RNA sequence: GGACGGUUAGCUCAGUUGGGAGAGCACCUGCCUUACAAGCAGGGGGUCGCAGGUUCGAGCCCUGCACCGUCCA
C-alpha cells in the first residue's frame, strides 16, 4: 500500500465493482424475508450540473441507505429526475436564441424534440456526477417526471380532482411573469422590499365640484382604473359615494364606491380600483360590478387600452405618465415609499398581477386531512421538529393553486374544448369526439401543468401508481424524505396532500430538513455572485469521501453551514489517518494472515479497553444515526479512530507486535484486525470508498463492506476495570511527557522512571511496564508501594500515584518547584470548590445521590493528590537550600 | 407587523433529559521516533450577546432587550 491514500485510484474501481455487483438494487432474490427500507430521491432538475447543496442532500440519503442496507434491510433508494418546466424550457430557449431562433420559429413539436435532446444530455451528466459521489441509488428503477407511467399518474390525478370539483378553470388575477410569459403560483413569487414611491393624484369629480385624492405605487395602472373606493364609515367621503370621477388621460367616467376592504388610514383613505391588475381591486371590483380593463399584454407592454401609451414597456410608461400627470396638475405629490414587490423566482422579472384564464386546484379541502393528522400527532414527523410549525402554518393558510403554465415543456393539460358546442372535456384518454354534440373538432388546451404538480406525486408515481405494482406494495409508504427547507411548501406539503388523497397514506414517515450550504463568508451561493462550489471540483481535489465527511458531519441538523476548504482538508487528513493506521495493521498481518478474536485469550489492558470503547462507539454511532444526527455520529467516529485507536491503542500495540512473544503477537493482531474491521464498517456510510479499499485488503470474509453486517454492541466487551487502568496509564504518560517537554529533555534521551503506587493502580503499572517504558522514553523503570524517593528527582503527581524522574543534577530544581506550585494552586481551587459544594446543605439534600457521591469521590482524589504535591514541595524546597 | 433560527476560543462551529466549558483550523515550543510531516508530542487562549428570574446549582429552563439572518403577511 502506498504511503498516502489516493482517492482517484480507489473511487472509479470500487464504484464499478458495486455497480456490477448489483449491490444497490432493491428487491433482489433472497431479499423477500428482509424488511424494506425506502427513500425516494428529490429529483434534480435536468437543467444542468448538480451543486454542492445536492451533494449534501444526496450524501445524507446515501448514509442512511448504506447504513440500513448493512443493518439487513432490503433498501430501495429510488432514482430519478425532474423535467423542471420553466427552468429547462428557458435554458433551451436561451440556447436557441444564440442561434438566432425562437421556439416559435421551430413550432411546438420540433421545439420539444430539442428539449428532449437536452434532457438526455444532462441526465447522463447528472448520472455521472452521482457515480462520482459514490451514491448507492437504484439505477435500475430510475424515473423521469415525463415518463409515460408518471404522465399517466398526472392525468389520473388531474381528472379525478376535476371530477370531484377540486380542479377548476376560471378568470382570476394571477401572478404573471412577463419575461417567461407564463402564469406562476403564489410561492413562485419572491417578495422583496424595494425603495419606491407613493404617488398622490387628484381625480376630478364629474360634477366639477372638486377632486378626490388617491395614492398609488403604480401610477401606470391608472389607465385601467374602473372605480375609486372609500371605506363606508369614512366621514370624509360619505357625500361622495355614488358620484363619479373622470379618469384623467383616458376620460372614462368611473364611480366612487364604498367598500369595507379599504383602509382609511392609508394615504388619503381613497383608493383607485384596477380590477384587472391587482388582486384586492379584483375582489372589490367584483363586489361592485366594475369593469375589468387590461392595459398590458403578456410581455408587460402597454396595449391598446392604454391609449397614447400603447407600445411602451410598463416601466417606461410609468415614467412618462408621471411626467404627463404632473404637467396636467393631476399628480401633485411624490413620496419616498418602501414597499414589497413580487419577483419571479425563475426569471427575476417583476411579477405582474394579471387577469387571465387559468386552471386552479382548490386547496382547502385537500389540506384538511393533512392538518388533522399533524394536529393529532399522526402526521409526517419533521426533523428538526420546528419545521412542522412552518409547514402547518402554510397548509392552514393555503390558497388555491394556479397550475396552468403557458409553456410547451411539461405535462399538457388533459382538457379539450369542442369547437362546435364549446364543451370542456377532461379525460385520461384523448377523446375522439365531443360527448355532448358528437362533433369531432376538438382542440386540446395549449397549456402545461406546473412542474410541482407532477413532483407532488413522486413518492408513489415512481413506484408505479396508479397501477398496483409489487414495488408500490412493498416500498410505499417510504421511510424518510431528505430535502431542504426551501422547498417545504413547493414540494413536501404538496406530496403530503396528494398522497393522503390518492393513496390514503402519508408518503413518508419522517422528513429530514437540511439547511443550505453557504459560501465561506456565509453568503448564499448563487450564479450571479459566482461563489458557487462545484462538488466535482471538490472531489477532484480531495476525494469523494472527504467531501462527504465534511458535508455530513460537524453541523447542526436543519441549520445552514458554510463551505470551507479547510474543513474538506481536515476530512482528507482523517481519511489519510485511517489509511495509515490500516497500513500499520496490514504490515503486521502480512506474515501470518487472519487471526480470530477470542475473549479467552490473554488480553492486555489496552486490548480490553479498546474493545470496550468500540462497544460504546457502536452504540453512539447507531443511536445518532437513528436520530439523524450525522454530526454526532461523525464526531464519535473521528474521536474513536484518531484519538483512541491511533494515538493510544496502536501505540500500546507496538510493544507486543514488535516483540518476541508469539502469543501476544497473535492476540494483539486479532484485536487490531477486529477493531479496524468494525470501525471501517461504522465509517462506511460516510466514507464508502476508502473503507471498501482497506476492507478488501483485510483478512475478513465477505464480498464487499457494502453488504457486510452493521456492528452490534457486544456485552462481553464490557471492561470497566480496563477503562480505569487505561485512565491512570494515559494520565501517567502525559505527565511524563509534559515534564520532558518543560524540562527540555530531548526526545532521544532515555530517562529513569520511578513510580510509587499501590493496590490496583500498582498492578496496572506492572502489567503494562513495557508500554510505559516505550511511551515515556524510559529505559529504566520501577514501580512499587514502598520505593524510596530518589535524590535530585523531578516529580509529578497523578491520580493514585507519584512519579519520580531522577535527573542527575543537570536540571534545576526550581523549575520543578514552580510546576508543582502551579499544580498545587489548581488543586487547592478544586478542593475548595468541591468542599464548598458539599458544605452547601441545599446541594447535599436536593441533588441526586449519585451526583453527591461523585463530588465526594472527586474531593477525596483531589485532597490525596494535593497532599502528595505538598509533601513533595516541602522536600524539594528543603533540598533546594 | 407575525413566526423561527443564530449570538460560546483569533476563525468556523459542537455542546441531547440543568451537575466540573469542547473540536477542527490558526497560534507558540520541540521532534523527519521503525503507520502517518496530510504526521507526533507538549502548550497558550473563552465574564458562553446584555439584564433580570427560577434552582442547592444555568452555556442549557423562564422573561425582557440588543444585534445578525430566514420565512410569512
Coordinates of N, CA and C (backbone and C1' of nucleotides) in Angstrom, one line a residue, chain A residues 3 386 393 489 554 556 562 564 570 572-573 576-577 580-581 583-584 627 632 635 642 646 651 654 658 737-738 741 748 830 833 840 842-843 846-848 862, chain B residues 3-6 11-16 19-20 23-25 29-44 55-56 69-73:
Chain A
X3 N 2.0 5.2 0.7 CA 2.0 6.0 1.9 C 0.8 6.9 2.2
X386 N -39.0 21.8 14.6 CA -39.5 23.2 14.4 C -40.1 23.5 13.1
X393 N -48.4 26.1 9.4 CA -48.9 27.5 9.2 C -49.2 27.7 7.7
X489 N -42.9 24.1 1.1 CA -44.2 24.4 0.5 C -44.3 23.9 -0.9
X554 N -20.3 17.6 11.6 CA -19.9 18.9 12.1 C -20.8 20.1 11.8
X556 N -25.2 21.4 12.6 CA -26.4 21.1 13.3 C -27.6 20.8 12.3
X562 N -21.5 26.6 6.4 CA -20.6 27.3 5.5 C -19.6 26.3 4.9
X564 N -16.2 25.5 3.8 CA -14.8 25.9 4.0 C -13.9 24.8 3.5
X570 N -9.4 18.9 6.3 CA -9.4 18.2 7.6 C -9.9 16.8 7.4
X572 N -9.9 15.1 4.7 CA -9.0 14.3 3.9 C -7.9 13.8 4.8
X573 N -7.5 14.6 5.8 CA -6.4 14.2 6.7 C -6.9 13.0 7.5
X576 N -6.7 10.0 5.5 CA -5.3 9.6 5.4 C -4.9 8.9 6.7
X577 N -5.4 9.4 7.8 CA -5.1 8.8 9.1 C -5.5 7.3 9.1
X580 N -3.3 5.2 7.0 CA -2.0 4.8 7.6 C -2.2 3.8 8.8
X581 N -3.2 4.0 9.5 CA -3.4 3.0 10.6 C -3.6 1.6 10.0
X583 N -2.5 0.6 7.1 CA -1.2 0.2 6.6 C -0.4 -0.5 7.7
X584 N -0.4 0.2 8.9 CA 0.3 -0.4 10.0 C -0.2 -1.8 10.3
X627 N -31.3 9.1 15.2 CA -31.8 10.4 15.4 C -31.5 11.3 14.2
X632 N -23.0 14.1 15.2 CA -22.6 13.4 16.4 C -22.0 12.1 16.1
X635 N -18.5 12.7 14.6 CA -17.6 13.1 15.7 C -17.1 12.0 16.5
X642 N -9.2 8.4 15.6 CA -8.0 9.1 15.7 C -7.4 9.1 17.1
X646 N -5.8 5.2 17.1 CA -4.5 5.6 16.6 C -3.5 6.0 17.6
X651 N -0.3 2.6 19.6 CA 1.0 2.9 20.3 C 1.3 1.8 21.3
X654 N 2.3 -1.6 19.7 CA 3.6 -1.8 19.1 C 4.5 -2.7 19.9
X658 N 6.0 -5.8 17.9 CA 7.4 -5.8 17.6 C 8.2 -6.7 18.5
X737 N 5.5 13.0 29.7 CA 5.8 13.8 28.5 C 5.8 15.3 28.8
X738 N 4.8 15.7 29.6 CA 4.8 17.1 30.0 C 6.1 17.5 30.7
X741 N 8.9 17.8 28.2 CA 8.8 19.0 27.3 C 9.2 20.2 28.1
X748 N 15.2 12.0 22.3 CA 16.1 10.8 22.1 C 16.6 10.3 23.4
X830 N -9.7 23.4 43.3 CA -10.6 22.3 43.1 C -11.2 21.8 44.4
X833 N -13.6 24.3 45.8 CA -14.8 24.2 45.1 C -15.7 23.1 45.5
X840 N -22.7 22.9 51.3 CA -24.0 23.5 51.0 C -25.1 22.5 51.3
X842 N -28.2 22.7 50.9 CA -29.2 22.5 49.8 C -28.7 21.5 48.8
X843 N -27.4 21.6 48.5 CA -26.9 20.6 47.5 C -27.0 19.2 48.0
X846 N -30.7 18.1 48.2 CA -31.6 18.2 47.0 C -31.0 17.5 45.7
X847 N -29.7 17.6 45.6 CA -29.1 17.0 44.4 C -29.2 15.5 44.5
X848 N -29.3 14.8 43.3 CA -29.4 13.4 43.2 C -28.2 12.7 44.0
X862 N -8.8 14.7 44.9 CA -8.1 16.0 44.9 C -7.3 16.2 46.1
Chain B
rA3 P -45.1 36.3 17.4 O5' -44.5 35.2 16.5 C5' -45.2 34.0 16.3 C4' -44.5 33.1 15.3 C3' -43.1 32.7 15.7 O3' -43.1 31.6 16.7 C1' -43.1 33.4 13.5
rC4 P -41.9 31.5 17.7 O5' -40.7 31.0 16.8 C5' -40.7 29.7 16.2 C4' -39.6 29.6 15.1 C3' -38.2 29.7 15.6 O3' -37.7 28.5 16.2 C1' -38.5 31.0 13.6
rG5 P -36.6 28.7 17.4 O5' -35.3 28.9 16.5 C5' -34.8 27.9 15.6 C4' -33.7 28.4 14.8 C3' -32.5 29.0 15.6 O3' -31.6 28.0 16.1 C1' -33.1 30.5 13.8
rG6 P -30.9 28.3 17.5 O5' -29.8 29.3 17.1 C5' -28.7 29.0 16.2 C4' -28.0 30.2 15.8 C3' -27.2 30.9 16.9 O3' -26.0 30.3 17.2 C1' -28.4 32.5 15.5
rC11 P -13.1 35.8 16.0 O5' -12.8 34.8 14.7 C5' -12.6 35.3 13.4 C4' -12.5 34.2 12.4 C3' -13.8 33.3 12.4 O3' -14.8 33.8 11.6 C1' -11.8 32.0 12.6
rU12 P -16.3 33.5 11.9 O5' -16.4 31.9 11.6 C5' -16.3 31.4 10.3 C4' -16.5 29.9 10.2 C3' -17.7 29.4 11.0 O3' -18.9 29.5 10.2 C1' -15.8 28.1 11.6
rC13 P -20.3 29.4 10.9 O5' -20.2 27.9 11.5 C5' -20.9 27.6 12.7 C4' -20.4 26.3 13.2 C3' -21.1 25.7 14.4 O3' -22.2 25.0 13.9 C1' -18.8 25.6 14.7
rA14 P -23.5 24.7 14.9 O5' -23.0 23.3 15.5 C5' -22.5 23.2 16.8 C4' -22.0 21.9 17.1 C3' -22.6 21.3 18.4 O3' -23.8 20.5 18.2 C1' -20.3 21.3 18.5
rG15 P -25.1 20.8 19.0 O5' -24.6 20.7 20.5 C5' -24.2 19.4 21.0 C4' -23.6 19.5 22.4 C3' -24.5 20.2 23.4 O3' -25.4 19.4 24.0 C1' -22.3 21.2 23.4
rU16 P -26.7 19.9 24.8 O5' -27.5 18.6 25.2 C5' -28.9 18.8 25.5 C4' -29.6 17.5 25.3 C3' -29.0 16.3 26.1 O3' -29.5 16.2 27.4 C1' -29.3 15.7 23.8
rG19 P -26.0 18.8 33.1 O5' -25.5 19.2 34.5 C5' -24.6 20.3 34.7 C4' -23.7 20.0 35.9 C3' -22.9 18.8 35.8 O3' -21.6 19.0 36.1 C1' -24.3 18.7 37.8
rG20 P -20.4 19.1 36.3 O5' -20.0 19.7 34.9 C5' -19.1 20.8 34.5 C4' -18.2 21.3 35.6 C3' -17.0 22.0 35.1 O3' -17.1 23.3 35.0 C1' -16.5 20.5 36.9
rA23 P -10.6 20.3 22.8 O5' -11.1 19.9 21.3 C5' -11.6 18.6 21.0 C4' -12.2 18.6 19.6 C3' -11.3 19.2 18.6 O3' -10.3 18.3 18.1 C1' -13.4 20.1 18.3
rG24 P -8.9 18.8 17.5 O5' -9.3 19.4 16.1 C5' -9.7 18.5 15.1 C4' -10.1 19.4 13.9 C3' -9.1 20.4 13.5 O3' -8.1 19.9 12.6 C1' -11.2 21.5 13.7
rC25 P -6.7 20.4 12.7 O5' -6.8 21.8 12.1 C5' -7.1 22.1 10.7 C4' -7.4 23.5 10.5 C3' -6.3 24.5 10.9 O3' -5.3 24.6 9.9 C1' -8.3 25.3 11.7
rU29 P 7.9 29.3 18.1 O5' 8.1 28.2 19.2 C5' 8.6 28.4 20.5 C4' 8.8 27.2 21.3 C3' 9.5 26.0 20.5 O3' 10.9 26.2 20.5 C1' 7.6 25.2 21.6
rG30 P 11.7 25.6 19.2 O5' 11.7 24.1 19.5 C5' 12.2 23.6 20.7 C4' 11.9 22.1 20.8 C3' 12.2 21.3 19.6 O3' 13.6 21.0 19.5 C1' 10.1 20.6 20.5
rC31 P 14.1 20.4 18.1 O5' 13.6 18.9 18.2 C5' 13.7 18.1 17.1 C4' 12.8 16.8 17.3 C3' 12.6 16.0 16.0 O3' 13.7 15.1 15.8 C1' 10.5 16.4 17.1
rC32 P 14.7 15.4 14.6 O5' 13.9 14.6 13.4 C5' 12.8 15.1 12.7 C4' 12.1 14.0 12.0 C3' 13.0 12.8 11.6 O3' 13.2 11.9 12.7 C1' 11.8 13.5 9.7
rU33 P 12.6 10.4 12.8 O5' 12.7 10.2 14.4 C5' 13.4 9.2 15.0 C4' 12.5 8.2 15.6 C3' 11.4 7.7 14.8 O3' 11.8 6.5 14.1 C1' 10.6 8.4 16.9
rU34 P 11.4 6.3 12.5 O5' 10.1 5.3 12.5 C5' 9.6 4.9 11.3 C4' 9.6 3.3 11.3 C3' 8.6 2.7 12.2 O3' 7.3 2.6 11.7 C1' 10.7 1.7 12.5
rA35 P 6.1 2.0 12.5 O5' 4.8 2.3 11.6 C5' 4.8 1.8 10.3 C4' 3.7 2.5 9.5 C3' 3.9 4.0 9.5 O3' 4.7 4.4 8.4 C1' 1.7 3.5 10.1
rC36 P 5.6 5.7 8.5 O5' 4.5 6.9 8.4 C5' 3.9 7.2 7.1 C4' 2.7 8.1 7.3 C3' 3.0 9.5 7.9 O3' 3.5 10.4 6.9 C1' 1.1 8.5 9.0
rA37 P 4.8 11.2 7.1 O5' 4.4 12.7 6.7 C5' 3.2 13.3 7.3 C4' 3.5 14.8 7.5 C3' 4.3 15.4 6.4 O3' 3.7 16.7 6.0 C1' 5.4 15.8 8.4
rA38 P 2.8 16.9 4.7 O5' 1.3 16.6 5.3 C5' 0.5 17.6 5.8 C4' -0.8 17.0 6.3 C3' -0.4 15.7 7.1 O3' -0.6 15.7 8.5 C1' -1.7 15.3 5.0
rG39 P -1.8 15.9 9.3 O5' -1.5 14.8 10.5 C5' -1.3 13.4 10.1 C4' 0.0 12.8 10.7 C3' 0.2 13.1 12.2 O3' -0.6 12.4 13.0 C1' 2.2 13.4 11.0
rC40 P -1.1 12.9 14.4 O5' 0.2 12.8 15.2 C5' 0.8 11.5 15.5 C4' 2.0 11.6 16.3 C3' 1.8 12.4 17.6 O3' 1.2 11.7 18.6 C1' 3.8 13.1 16.5
rA41 P 0.3 12.5 19.7 O5' 1.3 13.2 20.6 C5' 2.2 12.4 21.4 C4' 3.2 13.3 22.0 C3' 2.6 14.5 22.8 O3' 2.1 14.2 24.0 C1' 4.5 15.2 21.5
rG42 P 0.9 15.0 24.6 O5' 1.5 16.4 25.0 C5' 2.4 16.4 26.1 C4' 3.1 17.8 26.1 C3' 2.1 19.0 26.3 O3' 1.7 19.1 27.6 C1' 3.7 19.5 24.6
rG43 P 0.3 19.8 27.9 O5' 0.4 21.3 27.5 C5' 1.3 22.1 28.2 C4' 1.5 23.5 27.5 C3' 0.2 24.4 27.4 O3' 0.0 25.0 28.7 C1' 1.4 24.4 25.4
rG44 P -1.5 25.4 29.0 O5' -1.7 26.9 28.4 C5' -0.8 27.9 28.7 C4' -0.9 29.1 27.8 C3' -2.3 29.6 27.6 O3' -2.6 30.6 28.6 C1' -1.3 29.3 25.5
rU55 P -36.9 29.2 43.4 O5' -35.8 28.1 43.1 C5' -36.2 26.8 42.7 C4' -34.9 26.0 42.3 C3' -33.8 26.0 43.3 O3' -34.0 25.1 44.3 C1' -33.0 26.4 41.1
rC56 P -33.6 25.4 45.8 O5' -32.0 25.4 45.8 C5' -31.3 26.0 46.9 C4' -29.8 25.6 46.7 C3' -29.2 25.9 45.4 O3' -28.8 27.3 45.3 C1' -28.7 23.7 46.0
rG69 P -28.3 41.0 8.2 O5' -28.9 39.5 8.2 C5' -28.2 38.5 7.6 C4' -28.8 37.2 7.9 C3' -30.2 37.0 7.3 O3' -30.1 36.7 5.9 C1' -30.2 36.1 9.5
rU70 P -31.4 37.0 4.9 O5' -32.4 35.9 5.3 C5' -32.1 34.5 4.9 C4' -33.1 33.6 5.5 C3' -34.6 33.9 5.0 O3' -34.8 33.4 3.7 C1' -34.5 33.4 7.3
rC71 P -36.0 34.1 2.8 O5' -37.3 33.5 3.5 C5' -37.6 32.1 3.4 C4' -38.8 31.8 4.3 C3' -40.1 32.5 4.0 O3' -40.8 32.0 3.0 C1' -39.7 32.6 6.3
rC72 P -41.7 32.9 2.0 O5' -42.9 33.3 3.0 C5' -43.9 32.4 3.4 C4' -44.8 33.0 4.5 C3' -45.6 34.2 4.1 O3' -46.8 33.8 3.4 C1' -44.6 34.6 6.2
rA73 P -47.4 34.9 2.4 O5' -47.9 36.0 3.4 C5' -49.2 35.9 4.1 C4' -49.4 37.2 4.9 C3' -49.7 38.4 4.1 O3' -51.1 38.5 3.8 C1' -48.1 38.9 5.8

